[in-house]
Short mmCIF file of C-alpha atoms and ligand atoms in Angstrom, two decimals:
data_model
loop_
_atom_site.label_atom_id
_atom_site.label_comp_id
_atom_site.label_asym_id
_atom_site.label_seq_id
_atom_site.Cartn_x
_atom_site.Cartn_y
_atom_site.Cartn_z
CA MET A 1 106.59 93.49 91.40
CA LYS A 2 106.73 95.00 94.86
CA GLN A 3 104.14 93.77 97.37
CA LEU A 4 103.15 95.08 100.80
CA PRO A 5 103.59 92.30 103.34
CA ASN A 6 101.55 92.48 106.55
CA SER A 7 104.67 93.23 108.61
CA GLU A 8 105.45 96.28 106.42
CA ILE A 9 101.86 97.48 106.70
CA GLU A 10 102.12 97.33 110.49
CA GLN A 11 105.36 99.33 110.34
CA ILE A 12 103.80 101.96 108.07
CA TYR A 13 100.84 102.32 110.40
CA LYS A 14 103.02 102.67 113.50
CA LYS A 15 105.26 105.23 111.80
CA ALA A 16 102.21 107.24 110.69
CA ILE A 17 101.04 107.41 114.31
CA SER A 18 104.44 108.43 115.63
CA ALA A 19 104.85 111.04 112.87
CA GLY A 20 101.46 112.48 113.81
CA LEU A 21 99.95 111.71 110.38
CA ILE A 22 96.99 110.07 112.08
CA GLU A 23 95.69 109.96 115.62
CA LYS A 24 95.63 106.66 117.48
CA SER A 25 91.93 107.32 118.00
CA GLU A 26 91.25 107.61 114.22
CA LYS A 27 88.22 105.45 113.35
CA SER A 28 89.57 104.42 109.98
CA ALA A 29 92.23 105.39 107.48
CA ILE A 30 93.31 104.62 103.94
CA PHE A 31 97.04 104.43 103.29
CA TYR A 32 98.46 104.83 99.79
CA VAL A 33 102.16 104.05 99.31
CA LYS A 34 103.88 106.27 96.75
CA GLU A 35 106.83 103.93 96.34
CA MET A 36 104.43 101.20 95.19
CA LEU A 37 102.89 103.62 92.68
CA GLN A 38 106.34 104.43 91.36
CA ASP A 39 107.11 100.72 91.06
CA ARG A 40 103.97 100.01 88.97
CA LEU A 41 104.56 103.01 86.74
CA SER A 42 108.18 102.10 86.18
CA ILE A 43 107.14 98.59 85.14
CA LEU A 44 104.98 100.12 82.39
CA HIS A 45 107.83 102.43 81.43
CA ARG A 46 110.39 99.59 81.32
CA CYS A 47 108.26 97.10 79.39
CA PHE A 48 106.69 99.39 76.79
CA PRO A 49 108.80 101.46 74.38
CA ALA A 50 109.93 104.60 76.19
CA ASP A 51 107.86 107.03 74.12
CA VAL A 52 104.48 105.42 74.94
CA LEU A 53 102.13 107.76 76.83
CA HIS A 54 100.66 105.98 79.84
CA ALA A 55 97.55 107.94 80.78
CA VAL A 56 96.45 106.41 84.07
CA ALA A 57 92.67 106.07 84.44
CA ILE A 58 91.49 108.61 87.01
CA LYS A 59 88.29 106.70 87.68
CA ALA A 60 90.28 103.92 89.35
CA GLN A 61 91.90 106.25 91.92
CA SER A 62 91.07 109.93 91.90
CA HIS A 63 92.64 111.26 95.08
CA PRO A 64 94.21 114.64 94.15
CA GLU A 65 97.52 113.81 95.85
CA VAL A 66 97.79 110.53 93.96
CA LEU A 67 96.99 112.27 90.66
CA LYS A 68 99.67 114.82 91.42
CA SER A 69 102.19 112.06 92.14
CA ILE A 70 101.39 110.38 88.81
CA VAL A 71 101.95 113.68 87.01
CA ASP A 72 105.15 114.37 88.98
CA PHE A 73 106.46 110.98 87.86
CA GLY A 74 105.93 112.20 84.27
CA PHE A 75 102.84 110.11 83.41
CA GLY A 76 99.51 111.18 81.93
CA LEU A 77 95.89 110.87 83.06
CA GLU A 78 92.77 109.45 81.41
CA ALA A 79 89.53 111.24 82.21
CA ALA A 80 86.05 109.75 82.04
CA SER A 81 84.27 113.07 82.50
CA LEU A 82 84.94 116.78 82.12
CA GLU A 83 85.23 116.90 85.91
CA GLU A 84 88.10 114.42 85.67
CA VAL A 85 89.69 116.50 82.89
CA LYS A 86 89.62 119.43 85.33
CA MET A 87 91.11 117.24 88.07
CA ALA A 88 93.93 116.29 85.71
CA VAL A 89 94.59 119.96 84.95
CA ALA A 90 94.50 120.79 88.67
CA ALA A 91 97.05 118.02 89.29
CA GLY A 92 99.38 119.85 86.90
CA CYS A 93 99.01 117.42 83.99
CA PRO A 94 99.94 119.08 80.69
CA ALA A 95 97.09 119.00 78.17
CA HIS A 96 99.02 116.78 75.75
CA LYS A 97 99.11 114.05 78.44
CA ILE A 98 95.36 114.13 79.17
CA VAL A 99 92.97 111.75 77.41
CA PHE A 100 89.23 112.44 77.54
CA ASP A 101 86.99 109.42 76.95
CA SER A 102 83.48 110.03 78.31
CA PRO A 103 80.72 108.36 76.26
CA VAL A 104 78.39 111.34 76.79
CA LYS A 105 80.29 114.55 76.23
CA THR A 106 78.12 117.63 75.82
CA ARG A 107 78.77 120.28 73.16
CA GLU A 108 79.79 122.66 75.95
CA GLU A 109 82.27 120.17 77.40
CA ILE A 110 83.91 119.65 74.03
CA GLN A 111 84.05 123.41 73.51
CA TYR A 112 85.63 123.79 76.96
CA CYS A 113 88.43 121.38 76.00
CA HIS A 114 88.86 123.16 72.67
CA GLU A 115 89.30 126.51 74.42
CA HIS A 116 90.99 125.64 77.70
CA VAL A 117 92.78 122.30 77.34
CA GLN A 118 94.47 122.76 73.99
CA GLY A 119 96.42 119.69 72.96
CA ILE A 120 94.17 117.23 74.84
CA TYR A 121 93.46 113.80 73.34
CA LEU A 122 89.70 113.47 72.90
CA ASN A 123 88.12 110.21 71.74
CA VAL A 124 84.61 110.37 70.31
CA ASN A 125 82.36 107.49 71.29
CA SER A 126 80.28 107.55 68.10
CA LEU A 127 80.47 108.92 64.58
CA GLN A 128 77.59 111.21 65.48
CA GLU A 129 79.80 112.89 68.08
CA LEU A 130 82.15 114.05 65.30
CA ASP A 131 79.48 116.61 64.34
CA ARG A 132 80.01 118.25 67.75
CA ILE A 133 83.73 118.85 67.23
CA PRO A 134 84.55 122.52 66.53
CA THR A 135 86.39 123.28 63.28
CA ASN A 136 90.14 123.57 63.75
CA PHE A 137 89.81 121.56 66.96
CA SER A 138 92.76 122.43 69.18
CA GLY A 139 93.23 118.88 70.50
CA ASN A 140 94.00 115.45 69.07
CA LEU A 141 90.86 113.76 67.84
CA GLY A 142 90.31 110.00 67.96
CA ILE A 143 87.44 107.59 67.31
CA ARG A 144 86.68 104.81 69.79
CA ILE A 145 86.23 101.49 68.02
CA ASN A 146 84.43 98.44 69.37
CA PRO A 147 86.48 95.54 67.94
CA LEU A 148 83.94 92.89 69.05
CA VAL A 149 86.61 90.47 70.27
CA GLN A 150 86.29 87.78 72.93
CA THR A 151 87.63 88.71 76.35
CA ASP A 152 87.80 87.09 79.77
CA ALA A 153 86.60 90.32 81.42
CA PRO A 154 83.67 89.68 83.79
CA GLU A 155 80.40 90.35 81.95
CA PHE A 156 79.89 93.49 84.06
CA PHE A 157 83.06 95.01 82.55
CA ASP A 158 83.00 93.53 79.06
CA VAL A 159 82.44 96.55 76.81
CA VAL A 160 82.91 94.88 73.43
CA ARG A 161 79.68 92.92 73.14
CA LYS A 162 77.42 93.64 70.18
CA ASN A 163 75.09 95.77 72.30
CA SER A 164 77.88 97.73 73.99
CA LYS A 165 77.30 101.45 74.51
CA PHE A 166 80.97 102.10 73.83
CA GLY A 167 82.61 102.85 70.50
CA VAL A 168 81.76 102.34 66.85
CA SER A 169 81.39 98.69 65.89
CA ILE A 170 84.21 97.38 63.71
CA LEU A 171 81.44 95.95 61.51
CA LYS A 172 80.86 99.55 60.39
CA GLU A 173 84.33 99.73 58.88
CA ASN A 174 83.18 101.43 55.68
CA GLU A 175 81.33 104.12 57.60
CA ILE A 176 84.35 104.70 59.85
CA ILE A 177 86.63 105.09 56.85
CA ALA A 178 84.16 107.44 55.16
CA ALA A 179 83.94 109.55 58.33
CA ALA A 180 87.73 109.69 58.60
CA LEU A 181 87.96 110.85 54.97
CA GLN A 182 85.37 113.52 55.60
CA CYS A 183 86.98 114.65 58.85
CA PRO A 184 90.77 114.87 58.42
CA ALA A 185 91.00 116.21 61.99
CA VAL A 186 90.69 112.59 63.10
CA THR A 187 94.26 111.48 63.75
CA GLY A 188 93.76 108.65 66.22
CA LEU A 189 91.87 105.45 66.98
CA HIS A 190 90.95 104.24 70.44
CA MET A 191 89.91 100.92 71.97
CA HIS A 192 89.25 99.70 75.49
CA ILE A 193 87.71 96.25 75.63
CA GLY A 194 86.96 95.80 79.32
CA SER A 195 88.40 95.53 82.81
CA GLY A 196 89.60 92.64 84.96
CA ILE A 197 91.28 90.98 81.98
CA ARG A 198 93.93 88.34 82.70
CA ASP A 199 94.25 86.63 79.35
CA PHE A 200 95.12 89.47 76.99
CA SER A 201 94.84 87.54 73.73
CA GLY A 202 91.61 89.47 73.02
CA ASN A 203 93.50 92.75 73.44
CA VAL A 204 96.21 91.62 71.01
CA GLU A 205 93.52 90.58 68.52
CA ALA A 206 91.79 93.94 68.94
CA VAL A 207 95.03 95.90 68.46
CA LYS A 208 95.61 94.00 65.19
CA MET A 209 92.16 95.07 63.97
CA ILE A 210 92.66 98.69 64.98
CA VAL A 211 96.12 98.88 63.38
CA ASN A 212 94.67 97.35 60.24
CA LEU A 213 91.84 99.88 60.19
CA ALA A 214 94.29 102.76 60.75
CA GLU A 215 96.41 101.56 57.83
CA LYS A 216 93.34 101.36 55.58
CA ILE A 217 92.35 104.91 56.51
CA ASN A 218 95.88 106.15 55.85
CA LEU A 219 95.97 104.47 52.42
CA LYS A 220 92.59 105.95 51.42
CA ARG A 221 93.61 109.38 52.65
CA ALA A 222 96.85 109.20 50.65
CA LYS A 223 94.88 108.18 47.56
CA ASN A 224 92.51 111.09 48.09
CA VAL A 225 95.43 113.48 48.65
CA ILE A 226 94.25 114.22 52.18
CA ASN A 227 97.15 115.57 54.10
CA SER A 228 96.57 113.92 57.46
CA ARG A 229 97.01 110.41 58.78
CA ILE A 230 96.09 108.27 61.75
CA ASP A 231 99.28 108.61 63.70
CA TRP A 232 98.28 107.58 67.22
CA ILE A 233 96.49 104.60 68.67
CA ASP A 234 95.13 104.41 72.21
CA ILE A 235 94.97 100.76 73.31
CA GLY A 236 93.03 101.44 76.53
CA GLY A 237 93.55 99.68 79.85
CA GLY A 238 91.78 96.84 81.61
CA ILE A 239 94.51 94.22 81.78
CA HIS A 240 95.29 93.25 85.34
CA PHE A 241 98.83 92.01 84.66
CA GLU A 242 100.12 89.44 87.13
CA SER A 243 103.79 90.37 86.95
CA GLU A 244 106.44 92.26 85.03
CA THR A 245 107.79 89.21 83.18
CA GLY A 246 106.56 85.66 82.63
CA ASP A 247 103.03 84.44 81.98
CA PHE A 248 100.29 87.07 81.77
CA SER A 249 102.88 89.77 82.34
CA VAL A 250 103.37 93.27 80.97
CA ALA A 251 106.54 92.16 79.13
CA GLU A 252 104.74 89.22 77.50
CA PHE A 253 101.93 91.51 76.32
CA VAL A 254 104.33 94.03 74.82
CA ASP A 255 106.32 91.23 73.12
CA LYS A 256 103.10 89.94 71.55
CA LEU A 257 102.16 93.40 70.32
CA LYS A 258 105.66 93.80 68.87
CA SER A 259 105.73 90.45 67.12
CA GLU A 260 102.12 90.39 65.89
CA THR A 261 101.37 94.02 65.01
CA ASN A 262 102.90 97.17 63.57
CA LEU A 263 101.63 99.17 66.50
CA PHE A 264 104.91 100.52 67.81
CA ASN A 265 106.55 100.92 64.39
CA ASN A 266 103.93 103.06 62.76
CA PHE A 267 102.01 104.84 65.51
CA GLU A 268 102.38 106.83 68.70
CA VAL A 269 100.82 104.71 71.42
CA ILE A 270 98.72 105.58 74.46
CA THR A 271 97.63 103.24 77.27
CA GLU A 272 95.01 103.77 79.99
CA TYR A 273 95.73 101.33 82.81
CA GLY A 274 93.98 101.99 86.10
CA ALA A 275 93.56 99.00 88.41
CA PHE A 276 96.94 97.51 87.48
CA VAL A 277 98.65 100.74 88.51
CA HIS A 278 96.81 101.30 91.79
CA LYS A 279 95.32 98.14 93.21
CA GLN A 280 98.15 96.88 95.40
CA ASN A 281 99.48 100.26 96.53
CA SER A 282 96.90 100.84 99.21
CA PHE A 283 95.39 99.36 102.36
CA ALA A 284 92.57 100.39 104.67
CA VAL A 285 92.61 100.13 108.44
CA SER A 286 89.56 100.32 110.69
CA ARG A 287 89.16 100.17 114.42
CA ILE A 288 86.83 97.40 115.52
CA GLU A 289 84.14 99.40 117.27
CA TYR A 290 81.96 96.65 118.66
CA VAL A 291 81.96 92.91 118.77
CA LEU A 292 78.50 91.46 119.19
CA GLU A 293 78.84 87.96 120.53
CA SER A 294 76.50 85.47 118.94
CA GLU A 295 74.50 83.33 121.29
CA LEU A 296 73.90 80.66 118.68
CA LYS A 297 76.65 78.15 118.04
CA ASP A 298 76.34 78.09 114.26
CA ILE A 299 76.08 81.88 113.83
CA PRO A 300 79.37 83.85 113.80
CA HIS A 301 79.94 86.86 116.03
CA SER A 302 79.61 90.28 114.38
CA ALA A 303 82.57 92.67 114.35
CA PHE A 304 81.61 96.22 113.32
CA ILE A 305 84.13 98.36 111.47
CA HIS A 306 84.07 101.89 110.04
CA PHE A 307 83.81 101.27 106.31
CA GLY A 308 81.60 98.96 104.35
CA ALA A 309 79.41 99.49 101.31
CA ASP A 310 80.41 103.17 101.29
CA LEU A 311 84.01 102.32 100.37
CA PHE A 312 83.64 98.87 98.85
CA LEU A 313 80.66 99.34 96.56
CA ARG A 314 81.59 96.67 94.07
CA LYS A 315 82.23 94.12 96.79
CA VAL A 316 78.97 94.69 98.63
CA TYR A 317 76.55 95.62 95.84
CA SER A 318 77.66 93.36 92.99
CA SER A 319 78.09 89.64 92.60
CA LEU A 320 81.69 90.07 91.44
CA PRO A 321 84.01 87.69 93.29
CA ILE A 322 86.05 90.43 95.01
CA ASN A 323 88.10 89.18 97.95
CA TYR A 324 90.47 91.68 99.43
CA PRO A 325 93.13 90.05 101.61
CA TYR A 326 92.71 90.99 105.30
CA PHE A 327 94.39 90.55 108.66
CA VAL A 328 94.04 91.72 112.21
CA PHE A 329 96.82 94.03 113.31
CA GLY A 330 99.27 92.62 115.85
CA LYS A 331 97.34 89.46 116.60
CA THR A 332 99.47 86.77 115.01
CA ALA A 333 100.28 85.14 118.35
CA GLU A 334 96.67 85.07 119.64
CA PRO A 335 95.87 81.48 120.65
CA ASN A 336 92.06 81.77 120.61
CA PHE A 337 90.17 81.90 117.36
CA ALA A 338 86.49 82.39 116.63
CA LYS A 339 84.17 82.90 113.66
CA TYR A 340 83.21 86.45 112.68
CA ASN A 341 81.15 88.32 110.15
CA ILE A 342 82.70 91.71 109.41
CA ALA A 343 79.91 94.27 109.41
CA GLY A 344 80.11 97.69 107.77
CA PRO A 345 78.66 100.80 109.43
CA LEU A 346 75.77 101.50 107.05
CA CYS A 347 72.14 101.07 108.02
CA PHE A 348 71.05 98.21 105.80
CA ALA A 349 71.15 94.47 106.22
CA GLY A 350 73.53 93.73 103.37
CA ASP A 351 76.40 95.87 104.58
CA TYR A 352 78.85 93.07 105.33
CA LEU A 353 82.35 92.80 103.94
CA TYR A 354 83.10 89.22 104.95
CA TYR A 355 81.12 86.33 106.32
CA ASP A 356 82.33 83.49 108.47
CA LEU A 357 85.97 84.45 108.90
CA GLU A 358 88.09 82.43 111.30
CA LEU A 359 89.97 85.20 113.18
CA PRO A 360 91.94 85.66 116.37
CA LYS A 361 89.58 86.63 119.17
CA LEU A 362 88.53 90.23 118.46
CA GLU A 363 87.78 93.04 120.86
CA GLU A 364 86.96 96.73 120.75
CA GLY A 365 89.95 98.75 119.53
CA ASP A 366 91.58 95.96 117.50
CA LEU A 367 92.56 97.04 113.99
CA PHE A 368 91.14 95.26 110.96
CA VAL A 369 93.21 95.72 107.79
CA MET A 370 92.09 95.24 104.18
CA LYS A 371 94.79 95.06 101.51
CA ASP A 372 94.98 95.71 97.76
CA ILE A 373 92.22 98.29 97.91
CA GLY A 374 93.85 100.99 95.76
CA ALA A 375 91.52 100.81 92.76
CA ASN A 376 87.80 101.50 92.40
CA THR A 377 87.18 102.02 96.10
CA LEU A 378 87.73 105.58 97.34
CA SER A 379 87.08 106.91 93.82
CA MET A 380 83.60 105.34 94.08
CA TRP A 381 82.85 106.63 97.60
CA SER A 382 79.13 106.46 98.36
CA ARG A 383 77.37 109.13 100.41
CA HIS A 384 74.70 106.69 101.58
CA CYS A 385 74.29 107.31 105.34
CA SER A 386 76.45 110.43 104.93
CA ARG A 387 79.47 109.14 106.82
CA GLU A 388 82.75 110.94 106.39
CA GLU A 389 85.48 109.37 104.26
CA PRO A 390 88.27 107.59 106.08
CA LYS A 391 91.35 109.72 106.63
CA PHE A 392 93.65 109.47 103.58
CA VAL A 393 97.38 109.14 104.17
CA LEU A 394 99.80 109.28 101.24
CA ILE A 395 103.19 108.05 102.30
C1 PLP B 1 88.00 103.86 78.61
C2 PLP B 1 88.66 103.24 79.80
N1 PLP B 1 90.00 103.26 79.85
C3 PLP B 1 90.64 102.72 80.92
C4 PLP B 1 89.95 102.12 81.96
C5 PLP B 1 90.73 101.54 83.10
O1 PLP B 1 90.52 100.18 83.26
P1 PLP B 1 91.34 99.37 84.33
O2 PLP B 1 91.26 100.13 85.60
O3 PLP B 1 90.65 98.06 84.42
O4 PLP B 1 92.75 99.26 83.82
C6 PLP B 1 88.55 102.07 81.92
C7 PLP B 1 87.79 101.43 83.00
O5 PLP B 1 86.61 101.32 83.01
C8 PLP B 1 87.89 102.65 80.81
O6 PLP B 1 86.56 102.65 80.71
#
């Protein structure tokens, strides 16, 4: 998989200045590299069977230009709210490549999709939600299932625990089958078991359960002479694949699904990867505005930059072990090093991105770069302290 080495990042930045895409005086900027996006999407396309619909999760990266690029490359979009459905439409995504998954859709939102986004994939989060679906629904209707499998997703992102607010528990199999018999408009099943997953054995296990459930529904429907079947399965996202081939790779996952399930033989398949697609395509650059020298030997100096908890909410506000790689632009040959805390610009004590970094001696105007920041950063932008977003540069 393509990576963005520091030297390439420096080149990109310099070119952006000389092309007039950003001013040298810009406080901070986020760069998103389209070629990297294309690389990640083509990995999905190469490893999965060609007819799989990859609907990229908008919540991970919602910049309109990035959404448009995804659509231009022929991929779909997964929306977590009606607002995201509208963003997908605005990006030019055809309705039959949009998946709508919010756990709290209102009657009006469902009606809106029925009237204006005909052909959309809509997954209900509960059996109760089926009552809100208009008759002759114009989209493709699925039920989200909670397969209750074990996953290595951090607890914060594990959505398949018994008390999860997402999906209908697989323990309610009989009720799900009864609902599917009563509502022949249901033609799909959906699962998403969590994010930050490395070991995808839980996903494979979950797919087996969902395929099994789909086959049971299809058998019962045939017996009851109901002329519709479950013909698509949405296997969600959440796996942060390490590579295209080899251990914990996309190819290994697809091979496992092929050898252990009937997924690709009997069903149309949808995926919803977000972080895997975006994470490494983007970097953020901030000017160092001030360096406050520490007078105490054991306390690092403070270097203030122009983004903090507003851009990196998960890093600052949660206990998740998020460590974006960083470097200081153009300072590889600097002989003097010192210890720094990297302070964000917001007015509260906890707004620090890094503590105790050993860095080349910093001064006002140096550029601090954070890498691999393409997912769940700008799409989570916080208005706290009302600072403007960094300039966004798609290249
Ligand atoms: C339903 C659903 N699909 C897909 C995703 C994307 O997950 P990831 O970005 O980890 O691939 C999420 C993330 O929360 C989700 O809730």
